[in-house]
CSV table of C-alpha atoms and ligand atoms in Angstrom, one decimal:
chain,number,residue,atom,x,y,z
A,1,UNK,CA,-158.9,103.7,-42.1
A,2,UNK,CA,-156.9,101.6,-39.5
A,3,UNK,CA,-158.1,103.3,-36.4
A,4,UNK,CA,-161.4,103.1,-38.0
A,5,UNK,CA,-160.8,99.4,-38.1
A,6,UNK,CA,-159.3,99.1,-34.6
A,7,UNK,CA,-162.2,100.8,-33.1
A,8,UNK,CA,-165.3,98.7,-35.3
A,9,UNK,CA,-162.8,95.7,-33.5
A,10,UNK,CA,-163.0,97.0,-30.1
A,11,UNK,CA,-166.6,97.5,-30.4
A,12,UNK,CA,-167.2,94.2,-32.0
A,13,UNK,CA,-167.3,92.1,-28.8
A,14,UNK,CA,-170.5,91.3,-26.6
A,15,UNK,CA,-169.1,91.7,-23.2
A,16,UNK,CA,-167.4,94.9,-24.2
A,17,UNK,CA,-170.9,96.2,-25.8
A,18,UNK,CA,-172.6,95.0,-21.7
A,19,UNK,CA,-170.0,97.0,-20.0
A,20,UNK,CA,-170.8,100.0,-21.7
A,21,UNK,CA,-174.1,100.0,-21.3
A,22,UNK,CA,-173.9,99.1,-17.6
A,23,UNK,CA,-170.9,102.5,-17.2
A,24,UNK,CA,-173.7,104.3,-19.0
A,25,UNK,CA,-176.1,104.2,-15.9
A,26,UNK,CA,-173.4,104.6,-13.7
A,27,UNK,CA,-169.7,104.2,-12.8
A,28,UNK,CA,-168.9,101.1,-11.5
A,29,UNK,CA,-166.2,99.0,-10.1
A,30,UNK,CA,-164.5,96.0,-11.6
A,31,UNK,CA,-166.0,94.0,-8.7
A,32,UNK,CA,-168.9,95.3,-9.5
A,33,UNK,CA,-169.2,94.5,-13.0
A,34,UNK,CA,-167.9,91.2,-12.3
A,35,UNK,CA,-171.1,90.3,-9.9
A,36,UNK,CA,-173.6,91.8,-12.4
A,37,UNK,CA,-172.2,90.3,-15.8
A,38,UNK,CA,-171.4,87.1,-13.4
A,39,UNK,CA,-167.8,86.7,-15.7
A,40,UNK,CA,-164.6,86.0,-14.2
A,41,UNK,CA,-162.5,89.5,-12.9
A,42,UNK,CA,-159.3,89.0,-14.9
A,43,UNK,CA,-162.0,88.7,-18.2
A,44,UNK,CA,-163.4,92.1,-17.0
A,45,UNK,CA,-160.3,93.9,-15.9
A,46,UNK,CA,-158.8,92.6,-19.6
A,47,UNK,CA,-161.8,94.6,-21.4
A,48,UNK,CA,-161.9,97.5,-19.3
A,49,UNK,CA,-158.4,97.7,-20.0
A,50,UNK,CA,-158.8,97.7,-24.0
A,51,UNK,CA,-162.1,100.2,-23.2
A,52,UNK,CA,-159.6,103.0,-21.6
A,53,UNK,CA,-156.8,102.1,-23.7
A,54,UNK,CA,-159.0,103.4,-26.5
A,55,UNK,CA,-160.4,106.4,-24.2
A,56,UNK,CA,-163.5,105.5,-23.8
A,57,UNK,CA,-163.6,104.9,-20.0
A,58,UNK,CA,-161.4,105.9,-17.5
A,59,UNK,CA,-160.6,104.9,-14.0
A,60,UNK,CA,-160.3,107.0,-10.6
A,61,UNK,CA,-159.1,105.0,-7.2
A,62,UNK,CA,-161.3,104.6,-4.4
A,63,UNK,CA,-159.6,102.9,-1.5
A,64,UNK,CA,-158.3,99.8,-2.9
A,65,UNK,CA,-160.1,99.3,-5.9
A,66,UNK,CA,-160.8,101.5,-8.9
A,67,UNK,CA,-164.2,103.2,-10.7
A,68,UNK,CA,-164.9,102.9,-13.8
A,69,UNK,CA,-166.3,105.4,-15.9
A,70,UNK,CA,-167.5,106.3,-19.5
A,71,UNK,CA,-165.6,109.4,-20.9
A,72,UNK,CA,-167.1,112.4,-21.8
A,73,UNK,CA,-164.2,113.5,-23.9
A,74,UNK,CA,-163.4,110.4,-26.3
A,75,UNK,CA,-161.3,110.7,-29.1
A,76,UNK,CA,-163.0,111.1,-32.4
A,77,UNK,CA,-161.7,108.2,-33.2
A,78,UNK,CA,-164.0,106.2,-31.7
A,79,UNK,CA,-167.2,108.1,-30.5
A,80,UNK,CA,-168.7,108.3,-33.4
A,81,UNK,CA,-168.6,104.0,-33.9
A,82,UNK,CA,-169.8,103.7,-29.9
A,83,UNK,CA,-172.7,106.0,-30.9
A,84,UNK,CA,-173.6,103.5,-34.0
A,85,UNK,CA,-173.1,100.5,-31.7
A,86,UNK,CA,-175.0,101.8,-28.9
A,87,UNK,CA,-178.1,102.5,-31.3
A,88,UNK,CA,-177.8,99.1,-32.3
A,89,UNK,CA,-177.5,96.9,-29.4
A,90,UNK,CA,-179.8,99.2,-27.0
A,91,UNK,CA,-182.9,96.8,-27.9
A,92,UNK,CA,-180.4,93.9,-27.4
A,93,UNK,CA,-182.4,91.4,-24.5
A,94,UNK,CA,-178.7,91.1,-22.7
A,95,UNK,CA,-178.5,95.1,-21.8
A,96,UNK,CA,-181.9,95.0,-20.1
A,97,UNK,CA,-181.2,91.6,-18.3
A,98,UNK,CA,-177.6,93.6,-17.2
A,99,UNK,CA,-179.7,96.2,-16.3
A,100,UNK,CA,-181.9,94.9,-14.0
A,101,UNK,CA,-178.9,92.8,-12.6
A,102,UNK,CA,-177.3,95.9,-11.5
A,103,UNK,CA,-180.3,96.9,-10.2
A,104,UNK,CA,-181.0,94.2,-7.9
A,105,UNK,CA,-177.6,94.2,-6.8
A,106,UNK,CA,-177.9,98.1,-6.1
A,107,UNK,CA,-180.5,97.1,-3.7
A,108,UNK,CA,-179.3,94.1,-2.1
A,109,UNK,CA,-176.2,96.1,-1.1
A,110,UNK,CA,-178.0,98.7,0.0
A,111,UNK,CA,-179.8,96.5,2.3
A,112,UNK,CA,-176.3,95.5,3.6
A,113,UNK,CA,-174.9,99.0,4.1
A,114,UNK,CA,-175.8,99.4,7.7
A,115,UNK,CA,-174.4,96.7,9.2
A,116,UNK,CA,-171.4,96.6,6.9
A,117,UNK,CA,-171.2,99.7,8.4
A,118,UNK,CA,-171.3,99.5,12.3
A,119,UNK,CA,-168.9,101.1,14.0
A,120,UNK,CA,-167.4,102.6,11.3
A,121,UNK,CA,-170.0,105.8,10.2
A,122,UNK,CA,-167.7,107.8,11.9
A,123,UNK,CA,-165.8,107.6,8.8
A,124,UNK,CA,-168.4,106.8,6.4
A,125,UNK,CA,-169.8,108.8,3.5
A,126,UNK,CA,-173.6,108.8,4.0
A,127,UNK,CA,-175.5,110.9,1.6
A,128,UNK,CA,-176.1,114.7,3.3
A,129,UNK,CA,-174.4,113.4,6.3
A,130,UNK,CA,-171.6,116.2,6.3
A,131,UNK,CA,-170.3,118.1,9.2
A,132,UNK,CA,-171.8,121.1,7.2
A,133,UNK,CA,-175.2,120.0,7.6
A,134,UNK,CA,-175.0,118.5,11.1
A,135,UNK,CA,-174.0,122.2,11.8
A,136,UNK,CA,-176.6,123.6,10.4
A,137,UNK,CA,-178.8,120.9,12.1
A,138,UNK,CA,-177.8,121.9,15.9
A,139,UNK,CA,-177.6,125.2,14.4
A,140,UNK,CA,-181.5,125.2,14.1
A,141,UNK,CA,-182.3,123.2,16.8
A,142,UNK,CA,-180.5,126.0,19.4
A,143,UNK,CA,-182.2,128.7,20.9
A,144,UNK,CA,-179.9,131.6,21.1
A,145,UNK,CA,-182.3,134.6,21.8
A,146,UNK,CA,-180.4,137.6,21.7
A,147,UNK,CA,-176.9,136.5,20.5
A,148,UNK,CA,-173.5,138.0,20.0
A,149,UNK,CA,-170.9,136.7,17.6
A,150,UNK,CA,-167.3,137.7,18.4
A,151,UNK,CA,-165.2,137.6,16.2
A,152,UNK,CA,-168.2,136.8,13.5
A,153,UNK,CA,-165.2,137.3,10.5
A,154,UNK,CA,-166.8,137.8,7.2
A,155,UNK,CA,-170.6,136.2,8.3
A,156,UNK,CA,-170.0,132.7,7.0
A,157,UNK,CA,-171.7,131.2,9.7
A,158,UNK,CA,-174.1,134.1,10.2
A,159,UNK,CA,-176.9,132.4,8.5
A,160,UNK,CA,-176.8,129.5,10.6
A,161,UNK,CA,-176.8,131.5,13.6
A,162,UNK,CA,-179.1,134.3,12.9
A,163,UNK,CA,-181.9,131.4,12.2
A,164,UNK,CA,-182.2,130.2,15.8
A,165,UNK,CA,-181.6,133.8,17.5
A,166,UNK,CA,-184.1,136.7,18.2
A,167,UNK,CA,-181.4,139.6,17.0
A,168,UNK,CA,-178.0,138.9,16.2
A,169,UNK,CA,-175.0,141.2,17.0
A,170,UNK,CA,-172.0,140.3,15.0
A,171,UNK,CA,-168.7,142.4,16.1
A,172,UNK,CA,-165.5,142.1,14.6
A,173,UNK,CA,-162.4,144.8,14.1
A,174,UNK,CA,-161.9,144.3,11.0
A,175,UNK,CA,-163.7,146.5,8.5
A,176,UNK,CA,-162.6,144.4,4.9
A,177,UNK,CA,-164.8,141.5,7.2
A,178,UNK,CA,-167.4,144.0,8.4
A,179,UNK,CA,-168.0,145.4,5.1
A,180,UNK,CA,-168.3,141.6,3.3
A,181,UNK,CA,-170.2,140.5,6.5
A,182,UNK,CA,-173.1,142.8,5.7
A,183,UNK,CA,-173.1,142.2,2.3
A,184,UNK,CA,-173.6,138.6,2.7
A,185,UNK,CA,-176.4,139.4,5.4
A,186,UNK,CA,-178.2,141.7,3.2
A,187,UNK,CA,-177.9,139.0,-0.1
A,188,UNK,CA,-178.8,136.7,2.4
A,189,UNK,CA,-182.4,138.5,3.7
A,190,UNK,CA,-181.0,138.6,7.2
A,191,UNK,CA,-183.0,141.0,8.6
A,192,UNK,CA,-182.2,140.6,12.2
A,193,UNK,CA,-178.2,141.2,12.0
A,194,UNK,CA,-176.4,144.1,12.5
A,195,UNK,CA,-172.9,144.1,12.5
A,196,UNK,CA,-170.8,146.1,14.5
A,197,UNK,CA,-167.0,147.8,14.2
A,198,UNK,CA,-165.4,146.8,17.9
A,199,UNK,CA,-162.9,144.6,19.2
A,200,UNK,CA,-163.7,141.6,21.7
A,201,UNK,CA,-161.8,143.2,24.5
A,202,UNK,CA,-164.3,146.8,24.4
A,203,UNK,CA,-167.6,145.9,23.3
A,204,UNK,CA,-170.0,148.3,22.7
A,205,UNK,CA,-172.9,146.0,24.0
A,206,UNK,CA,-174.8,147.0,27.5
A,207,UNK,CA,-174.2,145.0,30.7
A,208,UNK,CA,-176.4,142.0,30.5
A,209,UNK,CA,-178.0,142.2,27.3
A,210,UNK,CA,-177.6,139.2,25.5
A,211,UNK,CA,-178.5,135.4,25.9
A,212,UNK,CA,-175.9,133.9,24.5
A,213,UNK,CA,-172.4,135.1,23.4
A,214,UNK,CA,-170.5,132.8,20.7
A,215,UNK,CA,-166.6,133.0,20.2
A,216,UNK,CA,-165.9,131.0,17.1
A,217,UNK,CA,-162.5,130.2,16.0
A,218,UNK,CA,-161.7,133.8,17.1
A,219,UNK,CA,-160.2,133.9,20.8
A,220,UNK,CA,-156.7,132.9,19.1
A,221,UNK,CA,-156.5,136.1,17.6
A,222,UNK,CA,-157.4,138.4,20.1
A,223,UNK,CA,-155.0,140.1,22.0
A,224,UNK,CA,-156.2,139.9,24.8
A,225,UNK,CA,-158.3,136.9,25.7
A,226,UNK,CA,-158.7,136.8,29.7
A,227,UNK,CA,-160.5,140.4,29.2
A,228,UNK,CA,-162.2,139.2,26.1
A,229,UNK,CA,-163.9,136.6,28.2
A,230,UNK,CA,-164.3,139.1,31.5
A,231,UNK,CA,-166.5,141.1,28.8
A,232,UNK,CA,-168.7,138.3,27.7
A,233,UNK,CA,-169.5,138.0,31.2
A,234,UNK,CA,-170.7,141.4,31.3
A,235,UNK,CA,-172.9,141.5,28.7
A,236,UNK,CA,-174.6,138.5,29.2
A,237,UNK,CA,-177.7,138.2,31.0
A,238,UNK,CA,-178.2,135.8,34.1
A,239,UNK,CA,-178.6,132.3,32.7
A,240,UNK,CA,-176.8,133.4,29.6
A,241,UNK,CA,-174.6,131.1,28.1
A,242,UNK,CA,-171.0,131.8,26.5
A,243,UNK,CA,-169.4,129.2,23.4
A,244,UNK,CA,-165.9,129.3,22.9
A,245,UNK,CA,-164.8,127.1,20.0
A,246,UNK,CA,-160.8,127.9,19.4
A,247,UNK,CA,-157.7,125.5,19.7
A,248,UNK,CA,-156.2,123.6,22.3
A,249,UNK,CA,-152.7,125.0,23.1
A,250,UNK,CA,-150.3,123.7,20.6
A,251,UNK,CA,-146.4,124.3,19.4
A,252,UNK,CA,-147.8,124.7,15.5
A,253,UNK,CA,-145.6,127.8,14.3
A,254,UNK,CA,-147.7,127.4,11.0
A,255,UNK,CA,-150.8,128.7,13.2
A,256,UNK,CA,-148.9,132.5,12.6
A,257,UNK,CA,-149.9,132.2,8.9
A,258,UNK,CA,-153.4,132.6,10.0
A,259,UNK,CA,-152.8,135.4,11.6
A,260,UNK,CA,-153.2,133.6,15.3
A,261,UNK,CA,-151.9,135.9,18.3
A,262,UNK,CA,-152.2,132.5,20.0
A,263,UNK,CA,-150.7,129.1,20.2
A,264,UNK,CA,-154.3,127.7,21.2
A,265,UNK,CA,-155.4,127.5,25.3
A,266,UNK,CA,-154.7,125.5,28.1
A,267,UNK,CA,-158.5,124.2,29.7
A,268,UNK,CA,-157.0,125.7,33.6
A,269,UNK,CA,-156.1,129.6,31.9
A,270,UNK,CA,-159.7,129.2,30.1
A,271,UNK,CA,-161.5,128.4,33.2
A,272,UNK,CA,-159.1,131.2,35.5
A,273,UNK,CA,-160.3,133.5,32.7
A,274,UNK,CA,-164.4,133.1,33.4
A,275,UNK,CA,-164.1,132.4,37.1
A,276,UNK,CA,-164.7,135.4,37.8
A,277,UNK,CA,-168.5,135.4,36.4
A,278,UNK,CA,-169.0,131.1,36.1
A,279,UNK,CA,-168.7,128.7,38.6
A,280,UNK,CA,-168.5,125.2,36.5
A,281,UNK,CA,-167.1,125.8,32.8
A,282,UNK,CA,-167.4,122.4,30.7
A,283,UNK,CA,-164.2,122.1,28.6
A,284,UNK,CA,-164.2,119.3,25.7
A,285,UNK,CA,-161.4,118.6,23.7
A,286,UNK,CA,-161.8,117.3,20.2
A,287,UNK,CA,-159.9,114.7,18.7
A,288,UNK,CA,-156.8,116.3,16.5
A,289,UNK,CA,-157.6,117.0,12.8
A,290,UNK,CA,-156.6,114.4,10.7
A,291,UNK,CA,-154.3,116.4,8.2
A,292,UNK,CA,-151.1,117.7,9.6
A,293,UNK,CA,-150.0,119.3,11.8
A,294,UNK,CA,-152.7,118.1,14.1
A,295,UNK,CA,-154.7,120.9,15.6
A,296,UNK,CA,-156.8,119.8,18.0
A,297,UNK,CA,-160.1,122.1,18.7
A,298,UNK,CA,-162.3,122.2,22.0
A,299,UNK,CA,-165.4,123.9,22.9
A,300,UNK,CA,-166.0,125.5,26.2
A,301,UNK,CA,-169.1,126.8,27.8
A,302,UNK,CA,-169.7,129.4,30.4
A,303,UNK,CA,-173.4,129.6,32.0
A,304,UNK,CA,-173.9,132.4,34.0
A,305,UNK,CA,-175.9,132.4,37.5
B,401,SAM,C1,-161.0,132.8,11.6
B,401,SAM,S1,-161.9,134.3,11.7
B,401,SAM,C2,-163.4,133.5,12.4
B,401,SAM,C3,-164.6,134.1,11.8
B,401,SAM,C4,-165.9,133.4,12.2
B,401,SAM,N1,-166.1,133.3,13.6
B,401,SAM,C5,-166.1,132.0,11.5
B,401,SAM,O1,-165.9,131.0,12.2
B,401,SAM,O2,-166.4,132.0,10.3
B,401,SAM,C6,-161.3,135.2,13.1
B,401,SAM,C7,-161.9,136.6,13.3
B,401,SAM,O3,-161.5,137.1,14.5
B,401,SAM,C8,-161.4,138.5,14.3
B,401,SAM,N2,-160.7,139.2,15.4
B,401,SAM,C9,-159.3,139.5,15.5
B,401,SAM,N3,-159.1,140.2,16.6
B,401,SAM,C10,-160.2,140.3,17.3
B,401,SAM,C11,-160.6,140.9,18.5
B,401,SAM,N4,-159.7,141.5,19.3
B,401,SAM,N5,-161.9,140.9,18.9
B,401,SAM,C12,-162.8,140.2,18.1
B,401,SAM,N6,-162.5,139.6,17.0
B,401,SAM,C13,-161.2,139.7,16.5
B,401,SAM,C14,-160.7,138.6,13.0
B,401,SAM,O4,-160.9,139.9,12.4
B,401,SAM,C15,-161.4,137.5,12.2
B,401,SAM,O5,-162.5,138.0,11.5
């Protein structure tokens, strides 16, 4: 009977009974709340706090401030009361004038968004602006024609490629990748892939027959990568076009866990390594990865005459 008591208490209070029904469209922040229901933040932090003290909300940081959300899981205790309190305040005028509050204030920040957010979108969550879907984005927008992935691993990114090329030749040694590769293609509907059993430094492609040759994340395990590149520029055809993506050189030991034969490149060994076939290699260097210890990727490519 007491917690039965507590909780008819808890739920007894107007502004309590508003927050709910505002966390019931959708989390929100005490900052938040405190524009919409236009009451003072130490108010709404004070019932928030009672609201997750008796489990029905919790909290989850974002930055500096914290969301608020309505439980799925609350005790027993008190669902059942919120359920009866809900019924009975639903048709209450205040939860529909709360409602459209938040409403209008979901739009007028959305109206701010962009230019609260200049200069700073390189950091900002946008929604379906990921790196996966840029990828997949300049994926599509390539035209790779006849195209061999070295080094294609278990066909993650075979999809994405396959897409934007006539026929797509994905080598790798490894037969556990081979074997998942072609399972994922065949799931997939990728009719124009065939995968092939080879290493980078032997391929068992004909001189000049492919557009464009893709090295992705792979040149650090080869073992040899100055013949691995000497191949690409044999089976490319003139005005081909070669894409290494793999790591700058680095003093990482952790890169061993991964199976790397490499510590990354240096840009002047990359370009010795394609001279041979390519005049004027671009190198780019991207900046390191935020999470430690810092590897730093770069893309080269290699056009051939
Ligand atoms: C990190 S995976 C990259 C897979 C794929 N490119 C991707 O980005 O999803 C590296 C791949 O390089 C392959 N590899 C290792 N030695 C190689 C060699 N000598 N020639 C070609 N590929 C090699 C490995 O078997 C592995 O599948």
């Amino acid at each position: 009977m007491p917690a039965c008591a507590g909780s008819l208490r808890l739920l007894a209070d107007e502004t309590r009974l508003r927050i709910l029904h505002l966390l019931e469209r959708e989390p929100l922040t005490v900052a938040e709340l405190t524009e919409v229901l236009h009451l003072g933040q130490s108010s709404i932090s004070g019932h928030l706090s009672k609201l997750k003290q008796a489990g029905l909300v919790h909290d989850v940081a974002e930055g500096s401030a914290h969301r608020y959300r309505m439980r799925d899981d609350a005790p027993e205790a008190i669902r059942p009361v919120w359920q009866a309190a809900r019924q009975l305040s639903a048709q209450d005028p205040a939860i529909a004038t709360d409602a459209a509050a938040l409403d209008r204030h979901r739009a007028a920040s959305g109206r701010d968004w962009v230019s609260r957010v200049a200069g700073l979108l390189h950091r900002e969550y946008a929604p379906g602006r990921t790196w996966d879907s840029l990828a997949h984005a300049f994926a599509a927008a390539g035209r790779f024609g006849r195209c061999c992935d070295i080094g294609a691993g278990d066909g993650a990114l075979a999809g994405l490629i396959a897409s934007s090329s006539t026929e797509l030749t994905c080598v790798d040694p490894s037969p556990a990748m081979i074997a998942a590769g072609r399972l994922r293609c065949t799931e997939g509907g990728l009719g124009n892939v065939r995968w092939l059993e080879a290493s980078g430094e032997h391929l068992p492609l004909p001189d000049g027959s492919q557009d464009t040759v893709l090295l992705l994340q792979s040149l650090q395990y080869v073992e040899k990568p100055a013949a691995v590149l000497g191949e690409c520029g044999r089976i490319l055809a003139s005005h081909g076009r070669l894409l290494v993506l793999t790591l700058a050189e680095h003093d990482h030991a952790e890169s061993a866990r991964y199976g790397h034969r490499h510590r990354g490149f240096r840009d002047a060994d990359l370009r010795t390594w394609v001279r041979s076939w390519c005049n004027r290699p671009r190198i780019i260097r991207l900046p390191p990865e935020a999470r430690a210890p810092r590897f730093q990727a770069l893309v080269m490519t290699a056009d051939k005459p």
